[in-house]
Amino acid sequence: MFKIAEDIANSKNISKGLIEFNISKIGKLPYKEANIYLFSDGEMKGIAFSESGWNNIEIRDIWVDDVIYLNPLLEKVKEIHSEIAAKITVFTHDSDYVKHLIVLGYELVCTIPDMPKNGNYYGLLNDKPFSTSSYKFSTNKIYLIKAKKILNEYYKSFNLEKKQYFVYSIKKNDLLVGGIKGSFSNNYASIDTIWVDEPFRKQYLGVRLMKYIENVAMDKGINNLLLSTCTFQAKIFYENLGYTVVGVIKEVPIGSDDHIMTKKI
């Protein structure tokens, strides 16, 4: 009756389903993206690709020519997003960045092992008010191509794999009733979105989607899964499937906590 299949065409509809669920629980909150570049003596010395929402700024792509530029770069990120978020979370594979950020007062909230194999992925949190800097900054799109080239070269030193994105839907006949989205890379299946339409919940469709991705991951030789879920979403559901919490970002969104969870298969 229900069938799971690869379904890139329904990617936006699956995302929309989860967004509507979140809005029904916490309301519609502001969102912002900003790519920020730091310059010194006319040269690009720092890059941060950032987004904010739910009281948190998230950075998953960051590079500096020297760790001395980390603090002014991140303070500028905090300033640009200050109307939306009071916290900043930085994710990085770079242990030198981690050491420097801890000295700056960042809290190590999670360490994801073997991502990639023989390496770690770290999450660090700071909730202090921003301070201003004398460096020159820009958010101009003309720097994007150069920034991506720099990031690609930087990431080569960590032996990171290019992400393979996936989208699978579950349908009843031709009716879309749910789906799952994410990516495979660096020894992990990272799940970004899972959604089941409300009339079809409590029929184990979410379990079927999660088990399906586990099987696809194992076929690719991947034995780890990663996701995050907020208190109002599905933490218990994932715990029942064998996921464990490896990090918590408190009050994201306000009144809830964001739980980073992993599972080994």
PDB file of C-alpha atoms in Angstrom:
ATOM      1  CA  MET A   1       0.000   0.000   0.000  1.00  0.00           C
ATOM      2  CA  PHE A   2       2.817   2.424   0.918  1.00  0.00           C
ATOM      3  CA  LYS A   3       5.866   2.660  -1.310  1.00  0.00           C
ATOM      4  CA  ILE A   4       9.240   4.321  -0.717  1.00  0.00           C
ATOM      5  CA  ALA A   5      11.190   5.562  -3.728  1.00  0.00           C
ATOM      6  CA  GLU A   6      13.802   8.109  -4.697  1.00  0.00           C
ATOM      7  CA  ASP A   7      11.909  11.311  -5.453  1.00  0.00           C
ATOM      8  CA  ILE A   8      13.920  14.473  -6.102  1.00  0.00           C
ATOM      9  CA  ALA A   9      10.849  16.095  -7.688  1.00  0.00           C
ATOM     10  CA  ASN A  10       9.115  16.204  -4.286  1.00  0.00           C
ATOM     11  CA  SER A  11      12.091  17.643  -2.374  1.00  0.00           C
ATOM     12  CA  LYS A  12      10.432  21.035  -1.805  1.00  0.00           C
ATOM     13  CA  ASN A  13       7.116  19.450  -0.805  1.00  0.00           C
ATOM     14  CA  ILE A  14       8.839  17.295   1.824  1.00  0.00           C
ATOM     15  CA  SER A  15      10.634  20.345   3.240  1.00  0.00           C
ATOM     16  CA  LYS A  16       7.365  22.291   3.199  1.00  0.00           C
ATOM     17  CA  GLY A  17       5.643  19.574   5.224  1.00  0.00           C
ATOM     18  CA  LEU A  18       8.240  19.809   8.011  1.00  0.00           C
ATOM     19  CA  ILE A  19       8.230  23.623   7.944  1.00  0.00           C
ATOM     20  CA  GLU A  20       4.460  23.697   8.367  1.00  0.00           C
ATOM     21  CA  PHE A  21       4.724  21.272  11.298  1.00  0.00           C
ATOM     22  CA  ASN A  22       7.354  23.455  12.977  1.00  0.00           C
ATOM     23  CA  ILE A  23       5.265  26.602  12.478  1.00  0.00           C
ATOM     24  CA  SER A  24       2.279  24.868  14.050  1.00  0.00           C
ATOM     25  CA  LYS A  25       4.375  24.244  17.171  1.00  0.00           C
ATOM     26  CA  ILE A  26       6.439  27.426  17.612  1.00  0.00           C
ATOM     27  CA  GLY A  27       5.106  29.933  15.094  1.00  0.00           C
ATOM     28  CA  LYS A  28       6.930  31.486  12.164  1.00  0.00           C
ATOM     29  CA  LEU A  29      10.331  32.831  13.208  1.00  0.00           C
ATOM     30  CA  PRO A  30      12.693  35.091  11.211  1.00  0.00           C
ATOM     31  CA  TYR A  31      15.518  33.577   9.169  1.00  0.00           C
ATOM     32  CA  LYS A  32      18.640  35.092   7.622  1.00  0.00           C
ATOM     33  CA  GLU A  33      21.646  33.953   5.573  1.00  0.00           C
ATOM     34  CA  ALA A  34      24.933  35.840   5.245  1.00  0.00           C
ATOM     35  CA  ASN A  35      28.295  34.986   3.703  1.00  0.00           C
ATOM     36  CA  ILE A  36      30.859  37.169   5.448  1.00  0.00           C
ATOM     37  CA  TYR A  37      34.417  37.900   4.342  1.00  0.00           C
ATOM     38  CA  LEU A  38      37.201  39.471   6.430  1.00  0.00           C
ATOM     39  CA  PHE A  39      39.981  41.473   4.768  1.00  0.00           C
ATOM     40  CA  SER A  40      43.363  42.668   5.978  1.00  0.00           C
ATOM     41  CA  ASP A  41      45.787  44.696   3.817  1.00  0.00           C
ATOM     42  CA  GLY A  42      43.464  44.125   0.874  1.00  0.00           C
ATOM     43  CA  GLU A  43      43.629  40.315   1.137  1.00  0.00           C
ATOM     44  CA  MET A  44      40.841  37.922   2.097  1.00  0.00           C
ATOM     45  CA  LYS A  45      41.783  36.466   5.484  1.00  0.00           C
ATOM     46  CA  GLY A  46      38.541  34.950   6.706  1.00  0.00           C
ATOM     47  CA  ILE A  47      35.327  33.342   5.415  1.00  0.00           C
ATOM     48  CA  ALA A  48      32.142  32.413   7.284  1.00  0.00           C
ATOM     49  CA  PHE A  49      28.975  31.062   5.650  1.00  0.00           C
ATOM     50  CA  SER A  50      26.248  31.621   8.212  1.00  0.00           C
ATOM     51  CA  GLU A  51      22.510  31.336   8.749  1.00  0.00           C
ATOM     52  CA  SER A  52      20.319  32.291  11.671  1.00  0.00           C
ATOM     53  CA  GLY A  53      16.913  31.335  12.998  1.00  0.00           C
ATOM     54  CA  TRP A  54      15.376  29.874  16.134  1.00  0.00           C
ATOM     55  CA  ASN A  55      17.617  32.075  18.345  1.00  0.00           C
ATOM     56  CA  ASN A  56      20.822  30.535  16.936  1.00  0.00           C
ATOM     57  CA  ILE A  57      23.439  31.452  14.344  1.00  0.00           C
ATOM     58  CA  GLU A  58      24.921  28.386  12.681  1.00  0.00           C
ATOM     59  CA  ILE A  59      28.232  28.251  10.827  1.00  0.00           C
ATOM     60  CA  ARG A  60      29.212  25.071   9.006  1.00  0.00           C
ATOM     61  CA  ASP A  61      31.749  26.592   6.600  1.00  0.00           C
ATOM     62  CA  ILE A  62      34.536  28.685   8.119  1.00  0.00           C
ATOM     63  CA  TRP A  63      38.152  29.432   7.199  1.00  0.00           C
ATOM     64  CA  VAL A  64      40.778  31.875   8.401  1.00  0.00           C
ATOM     65  CA  ASP A  65      44.294  32.446   7.119  1.00  0.00           C
ATOM     66  CA  ASP A  66      45.434  32.588  10.756  1.00  0.00           C
ATOM     67  CA  VAL A  67      43.567  31.846  13.990  1.00  0.00           C
ATOM     68  CA  ILE A  68      44.029  35.486  15.046  1.00  0.00           C
ATOM     69  CA  TYR A  69      41.220  36.285  12.596  1.00  0.00           C
ATOM     70  CA  LEU A  70      38.716  33.860  14.164  1.00  0.00           C
ATOM     71  CA  ASN A  71      37.459  36.181  16.881  1.00  0.00           C
ATOM     72  CA  PRO A  72      36.927  39.331  14.749  1.00  0.00           C
ATOM     73  CA  LEU A  73      35.274  37.245  12.017  1.00  0.00           C
ATOM     74  CA  LEU A  74      32.856  35.549  14.408  1.00  0.00           C
ATOM     75  CA  GLU A  75      32.111  38.794  16.242  1.00  0.00           C
ATOM     76  CA  LYS A  76      31.077  40.299  12.898  1.00  0.00           C
ATOM     77  CA  VAL A  77      28.858  37.292  12.211  1.00  0.00           C
ATOM     78  CA  LYS A  78      27.179  37.815  15.590  1.00  0.00           C
ATOM     79  CA  GLU A  79      26.678  41.505  14.855  1.00  0.00           C
ATOM     80  CA  ILE A  80      25.071  40.873  11.450  1.00  0.00           C
ATOM     81  CA  HIS A  81      22.621  38.345  12.921  1.00  0.00           C
ATOM     82  CA  SER A  82      22.078  40.103  16.272  1.00  0.00           C
ATOM     83  CA  GLU A  83      18.441  41.037  15.580  1.00  0.00           C
ATOM     84  CA  ILE A  84      17.526  37.375  15.082  1.00  0.00           C
ATOM     85  CA  ALA A  85      19.774  35.280  17.318  1.00  0.00           C
ATOM     86  CA  ALA A  86      21.591  35.535  20.649  1.00  0.00           C
ATOM     87  CA  LYS A  87      23.686  32.380  20.273  1.00  0.00           C
ATOM     88  CA  ILE A  88      26.271  31.227  17.735  1.00  0.00           C
ATOM     89  CA  THR A  89      27.235  27.616  16.992  1.00  0.00           C
ATOM     90  CA  VAL A  90      30.363  26.883  14.973  1.00  0.00           C
ATOM     91  CA  PHE A  91      30.921  23.460  13.393  1.00  0.00           C
ATOM     92  CA  THR A  92      34.415  22.544  12.235  1.00  0.00           C
ATOM     93  CA  HIS A  93      36.781  19.644  11.530  1.00  0.00           C
ATOM     94  CA  ASP A  94      39.786  21.763  12.524  1.00  0.00           C
ATOM     95  CA  SER A  95      41.178  20.944  15.991  1.00  0.00           C
ATOM     96  CA  ASP A  96      43.333  24.108  15.926  1.00  0.00           C
ATOM     97  CA  TYR A  97      40.172  26.196  15.536  1.00  0.00           C
ATOM     98  CA  VAL A  98      38.616  24.274  18.427  1.00  0.00           C
ATOM     99  CA  LYS A  99      41.530  24.991  20.767  1.00  0.00           C
ATOM    100  CA  HIS A 100      41.496  28.685  19.895  1.00  0.00           C
ATOM    101  CA  LEU A 101      37.723  29.019  20.242  1.00  0.00           C
ATOM    102  CA  ILE A 102      37.776  27.395  23.677  1.00  0.00           C
ATOM    103  CA  VAL A 103      40.369  29.973  24.758  1.00  0.00           C
ATOM    104  CA  LEU A 104      37.988  32.657  23.445  1.00  0.00           C
ATOM    105  CA  GLY A 105      35.217  31.325  25.704  1.00  0.00           C
ATOM    106  CA  TYR A 106      33.361  28.993  23.338  1.00  0.00           C
ATOM    107  CA  GLU A 107      31.879  25.839  24.858  1.00  0.00           C
ATOM    108  CA  LEU A 108      32.501  22.496  23.149  1.00  0.00           C
ATOM    109  CA  VAL A 109      28.965  21.077  22.933  1.00  0.00           C
ATOM    110  CA  CYS A 110      29.552  18.028  20.746  1.00  0.00           C
ATOM    111  CA  THR A 111      32.256  15.862  19.214  1.00  0.00           C
ATOM    112  CA  ILE A 112      31.137  13.606  16.377  1.00  0.00           C
ATOM    113  CA  PRO A 113      33.732  10.834  15.947  1.00  0.00           C
ATOM    114  CA  ASP A 114      35.014   9.346  12.692  1.00  0.00           C
ATOM    115  CA  MET A 115      33.634  12.135  10.508  1.00  0.00           C
ATOM    116  CA  PRO A 116      35.506  11.456   8.292  1.00  0.00           C
ATOM    117  CA  LYS A 117      37.219   8.228   9.336  1.00  0.00           C
ATOM    118  CA  ASN A 118      40.061   8.930  11.773  1.00  0.00           C
ATOM    119  CA  GLY A 119      38.835  12.502  12.178  1.00  0.00           C
ATOM    120  CA  ASN A 120      36.254  14.359  14.249  1.00  0.00           C
ATOM    121  CA  TYR A 121      33.587  17.004  13.686  1.00  0.00           C
ATOM    122  CA  TYR A 122      33.146  19.526  16.488  1.00  0.00           C
ATOM    123  CA  GLY A 123      30.381  21.897  17.549  1.00  0.00           C
ATOM    124  CA  LEU A 124      31.136  24.936  19.722  1.00  0.00           C
ATOM    125  CA  LEU A 125      28.712  27.432  21.263  1.00  0.00           C
ATOM    126  CA  ASN A 126      28.965  31.047  22.412  1.00  0.00           C
ATOM    127  CA  ASP A 127      26.198  33.306  23.719  1.00  0.00           C
ATOM    128  CA  LYS A 128      28.158  36.456  24.658  1.00  0.00           C
ATOM    129  CA  PRO A 129      27.141  39.832  23.127  1.00  0.00           C
ATOM    130  CA  PHE A 130      29.134  40.856  20.059  1.00  0.00           C
ATOM    131  CA  SER A 131      31.988  43.360  20.076  1.00  0.00           C
ATOM    132  CA  THR A 132      33.042  45.570  17.168  1.00  0.00           C
ATOM    133  CA  SER A 133      36.244  45.198  15.128  1.00  0.00           C
ATOM    134  CA  SER A 134      38.443  47.513  13.070  1.00  0.00           C
ATOM    135  CA  TYR A 135      38.894  44.981  10.250  1.00  0.00           C
ATOM    136  CA  LYS A 136      37.246  45.450   6.878  1.00  0.00           C
ATOM    137  CA  PHE A 137      34.349  43.098   6.136  1.00  0.00           C
ATOM    138  CA  SER A 138      32.115  42.445   3.160  1.00  0.00           C
ATOM    139  CA  THR A 139      29.047  40.373   2.300  1.00  0.00           C
ATOM    140  CA  ASN A 140      29.276  41.165  -1.418  1.00  0.00           C
ATOM    141  CA  LYS A 141      28.409  38.217  -3.685  1.00  0.00           C
ATOM    142  CA  ILE A 142      31.357  39.027  -5.973  1.00  0.00           C
ATOM    143  CA  TYR A 143      33.627  37.231  -3.476  1.00  0.00           C
ATOM    144  CA  LEU A 144      31.643  33.969  -3.423  1.00  0.00           C
ATOM    145  CA  ILE A 145      33.532  32.112  -6.185  1.00  0.00           C
ATOM    146  CA  LYS A 146      36.913  32.968  -4.674  1.00  0.00           C
ATOM    147  CA  ALA A 147      35.676  31.978  -1.204  1.00  0.00           C
ATOM    148  CA  LYS A 148      34.448  28.586  -2.411  1.00  0.00           C
ATOM    149  CA  LYS A 149      37.830  27.891  -4.036  1.00  0.00           C
ATOM    150  CA  ILE A 150      39.620  28.714  -0.785  1.00  0.00           C
ATOM    151  CA  LEU A 151      37.245  26.491   1.227  1.00  0.00           C
ATOM    152  CA  ASN A 152      37.642  23.596  -1.221  1.00  0.00           C
ATOM    153  CA  GLU A 153      41.438  23.750  -0.912  1.00  0.00           C
ATOM    154  CA  TYR A 154      41.219  24.028   2.873  1.00  0.00           C
ATOM    155  CA  TYR A 155      38.900  21.023   3.169  1.00  0.00           C
ATOM    156  CA  LYS A 156      41.249  18.812   1.135  1.00  0.00           C
ATOM    157  CA  SER A 157      43.551  18.620   4.166  1.00  0.00           C
ATOM    158  CA  PHE A 158      40.774  16.825   6.081  1.00  0.00           C
ATOM    159  CA  ASN A 159      40.101  14.275   3.303  1.00  0.00           C
ATOM    160  CA  LEU A 160      36.452  15.282   3.177  1.00  0.00           C
ATOM    161  CA  GLU A 161      34.173  13.669   0.627  1.00  0.00           C
ATOM    162  CA  LYS A 162      31.742  15.527  -1.564  1.00  0.00           C
ATOM    163  CA  LYS A 163      28.188  15.198  -0.284  1.00  0.00           C
ATOM    164  CA  GLN A 164      25.798  12.863  -2.126  1.00  0.00           C
ATOM    165  CA  TYR A 165      22.327  14.280  -1.511  1.00  0.00           C
ATOM    166  CA  PHE A 166      19.289  12.016  -1.223  1.00  0.00           C
ATOM    167  CA  VAL A 167      15.524  12.527  -1.303  1.00  0.00           C
ATOM    168  CA  TYR A 168      13.074   9.661  -0.777  1.00  0.00           C
ATOM    169  CA  SER A 169       9.306   9.915  -0.565  1.00  0.00           C
ATOM    170  CA  ILE A 170       6.706   7.539   0.772  1.00  0.00           C
ATOM    171  CA  LYS A 171       3.406   7.425  -1.121  1.00  0.00           C
ATOM    172  CA  LYS A 172       0.049   5.791  -0.839  1.00  0.00           C
ATOM    173  CA  ASN A 173      -0.756   5.056  -4.445  1.00  0.00           C
ATOM    174  CA  ASP A 174       0.214   8.437  -5.993  1.00  0.00           C
ATOM    175  CA  LEU A 175      -0.424  10.510  -2.855  1.00  0.00           C
ATOM    176  CA  LEU A 176       2.659  11.952  -1.130  1.00  0.00           C
ATOM    177  CA  VAL A 177       2.363  11.195   2.582  1.00  0.00           C
ATOM    178  CA  GLY A 178       5.941  11.702   3.799  1.00  0.00           C
ATOM    179  CA  GLY A 179       9.606  11.796   2.962  1.00  0.00           C
ATOM    180  CA  ILE A 180      13.208  11.985   4.100  1.00  0.00           C
ATOM    181  CA  LYS A 181      16.129  14.154   2.916  1.00  0.00           C
ATOM    182  CA  GLY A 182      19.824  14.405   3.676  1.00  0.00           C
ATOM    183  CA  SER A 183      23.245  13.449   2.406  1.00  0.00           C
ATOM    184  CA  PHE A 184      25.887  10.726   2.446  1.00  0.00           C
ATOM    185  CA  SER A 185      29.513  11.711   3.067  1.00  0.00           C
ATOM    186  CA  ASN A 186      32.468  11.256   5.388  1.00  0.00           C
ATOM    187  CA  ASN A 187      31.322   7.938   6.836  1.00  0.00           C
ATOM    188  CA  TYR A 188      27.887   9.333   7.815  1.00  0.00           C
ATOM    189  CA  ALA A 189      24.344   9.497   6.564  1.00  0.00           C
ATOM    190  CA  SER A 190      23.194  12.938   7.691  1.00  0.00           C
ATOM    191  CA  ILE A 191      19.416  13.299   7.925  1.00  0.00           C
ATOM    192  CA  ASP A 192      18.240  16.887   7.474  1.00  0.00           C
ATOM    193  CA  THR A 193      14.484  16.401   7.083  1.00  0.00           C
ATOM    194  CA  ILE A 194      11.965  13.695   7.875  1.00  0.00           C
ATOM    195  CA  TRP A 195       8.242  14.332   7.629  1.00  0.00           C
ATOM    196  CA  VAL A 196       5.019  12.323   7.661  1.00  0.00           C
ATOM    197  CA  ASP A 197       1.702  14.007   6.910  1.00  0.00           C
ATOM    198  CA  GLU A 198      -0.483  14.203  10.011  1.00  0.00           C
ATOM    199  CA  PRO A 199      -3.347  11.902   8.869  1.00  0.00           C
ATOM    200  CA  PHE A 200      -0.788   9.130   8.252  1.00  0.00           C
ATOM    201  CA  ARG A 201       1.163   9.331  11.509  1.00  0.00           C
ATOM    202  CA  LYS A 202       1.213   6.441  13.997  1.00  0.00           C
ATOM    203  CA  GLN A 203       1.366   3.990  11.099  1.00  0.00           C
ATOM    204  CA  TYR A 204       5.155   3.403  11.459  1.00  0.00           C
ATOM    205  CA  LEU A 205       5.880   5.307   8.234  1.00  0.00           C
ATOM    206  CA  GLY A 206       8.584   7.340   9.952  1.00  0.00           C
ATOM    207  CA  VAL A 207      10.194   4.119  11.152  1.00  0.00           C
ATOM    208  CA  ARG A 208      10.063   2.720   7.625  1.00  0.00           C
ATOM    209  CA  LEU A 209      11.766   5.814   6.206  1.00  0.00           C
ATOM    210  CA  MET A 210      14.503   5.725   8.828  1.00  0.00           C
ATOM    211  CA  LYS A 211      15.136   2.000   8.341  1.00  0.00           C
ATOM    212  CA  TYR A 212      15.203   2.510   4.578  1.00  0.00           C
ATOM    213  CA  ILE A 213      17.990   5.089   4.878  1.00  0.00           C
ATOM    214  CA  GLU A 214      19.914   2.795   7.223  1.00  0.00           C
ATOM    215  CA  ASN A 215      19.821   0.067   4.569  1.00  0.00           C
ATOM    216  CA  VAL A 216      20.917   2.442   1.802  1.00  0.00           C
ATOM    217  CA  ALA A 217      23.763   3.685   4.008  1.00  0.00           C
ATOM    218  CA  MET A 218      24.955   0.151   4.781  1.00  0.00           C
ATOM    219  CA  ASP A 219      24.898  -0.702   1.068  1.00  0.00           C
ATOM    220  CA  LYS A 220      27.290   2.247   0.583  1.00  0.00           C
ATOM    221  CA  GLY A 221      29.581   1.034   3.361  1.00  0.00           C
ATOM    222  CA  ILE A 222      28.457   3.805   5.740  1.00  0.00           C
ATOM    223  CA  ASN A 223      27.876   2.763   9.343  1.00  0.00           C
ATOM    224  CA  ASN A 224      26.978   6.024  11.103  1.00  0.00           C
ATOM    225  CA  LEU A 225      23.917   8.265  11.083  1.00  0.00           C
ATOM    226  CA  LEU A 226      23.586  11.868  12.239  1.00  0.00           C
ATOM    227  CA  LEU A 227      20.620  14.170  12.835  1.00  0.00           C
ATOM    228  CA  SER A 228      19.354  16.907  15.123  1.00  0.00           C
ATOM    229  CA  THR A 229      15.930  17.290  16.669  1.00  0.00           C
ATOM    230  CA  CYS A 230      14.316  19.799  18.995  1.00  0.00           C
ATOM    231  CA  THR A 231      12.426  19.033  22.171  1.00  0.00           C
ATOM    232  CA  PHE A 232       9.062  19.692  20.485  1.00  0.00           C
ATOM    233  CA  GLN A 233       9.887  17.400  17.559  1.00  0.00           C
ATOM    234  CA  ALA A 234      10.849  13.722  17.836  1.00  0.00           C
ATOM    235  CA  LYS A 235      13.674  13.084  20.340  1.00  0.00           C
ATOM    236  CA  ILE A 236      11.956  10.077  21.945  1.00  0.00           C
ATOM    237  CA  PHE A 237      11.160   8.628  18.506  1.00  0.00           C
ATOM    238  CA  TYR A 238      14.853   8.654  17.592  1.00  0.00           C
ATOM    239  CA  GLU A 239      15.927   7.279  20.968  1.00  0.00           C
ATOM    240  CA  ASN A 240      13.578   4.345  20.416  1.00  0.00           C
ATOM    241  CA  LEU A 241      15.373   3.730  17.114  1.00  0.00           C
ATOM    242  CA  GLY A 242      18.740   3.529  18.862  1.00  0.00           C
ATOM    243  CA  TYR A 243      20.006   7.103  18.510  1.00  0.00           C
ATOM    244  CA  THR A 244      21.937   8.694  21.361  1.00  0.00           C
ATOM    245  CA  VAL A 245      22.399  12.378  22.206  1.00  0.00           C
ATOM    246  CA  VAL A 246      25.976  13.590  21.649  1.00  0.00           C
ATOM    247  CA  GLY A 247      25.330  17.310  22.141  1.00  0.00           C
ATOM    248  CA  VAL A 248      22.664  19.771  23.251  1.00  0.00           C
ATOM    249  CA  ILE A 249      22.223  23.410  22.259  1.00  0.00           C
ATOM    250  CA  LYS A 250      19.928  24.847  24.906  1.00  0.00           C
ATOM    251  CA  GLU A 251      17.093  27.285  24.199  1.00  0.00           C
ATOM    252  CA  VAL A 252      17.124  26.685  20.425  1.00  0.00           C
ATOM    253  CA  PRO A 253      14.462  27.735  19.743  1.00  0.00           C
ATOM    254  CA  ILE A 254      13.509  29.582  22.938  1.00  0.00           C
ATOM    255  CA  GLY A 255      11.606  27.186  25.189  1.00  0.00           C
ATOM    256  CA  SER A 256      13.148  24.128  23.533  1.00  0.00           C
ATOM    257  CA  ASP A 257      16.562  22.475  23.157  1.00  0.00           C
ATOM    258  CA  ASP A 258      18.245  21.228  19.992  1.00  0.00           C
ATOM    259  CA  HIS A 259      19.617  17.694  20.404  1.00  0.00           C
ATOM    260  CA  ILE A 260      22.394  16.406  18.132  1.00  0.00           C
ATOM    261  CA  MET A 261      22.059  12.625  17.856  1.00  0.00           C
ATOM    262  CA  THR A 262      24.015   9.793  16.260  1.00  0.00           C
ATOM    263  CA  LYS A 263      23.613   6.086  15.694  1.00  0.00           C
ATOM    264  CA  LYS A 264      26.084   3.386  14.692  1.00  0.00           C
ATOM    265  CA  ILE A 265      24.763   0.617  12.415  1.00  0.00           C
TER     266      ILE A 265
END
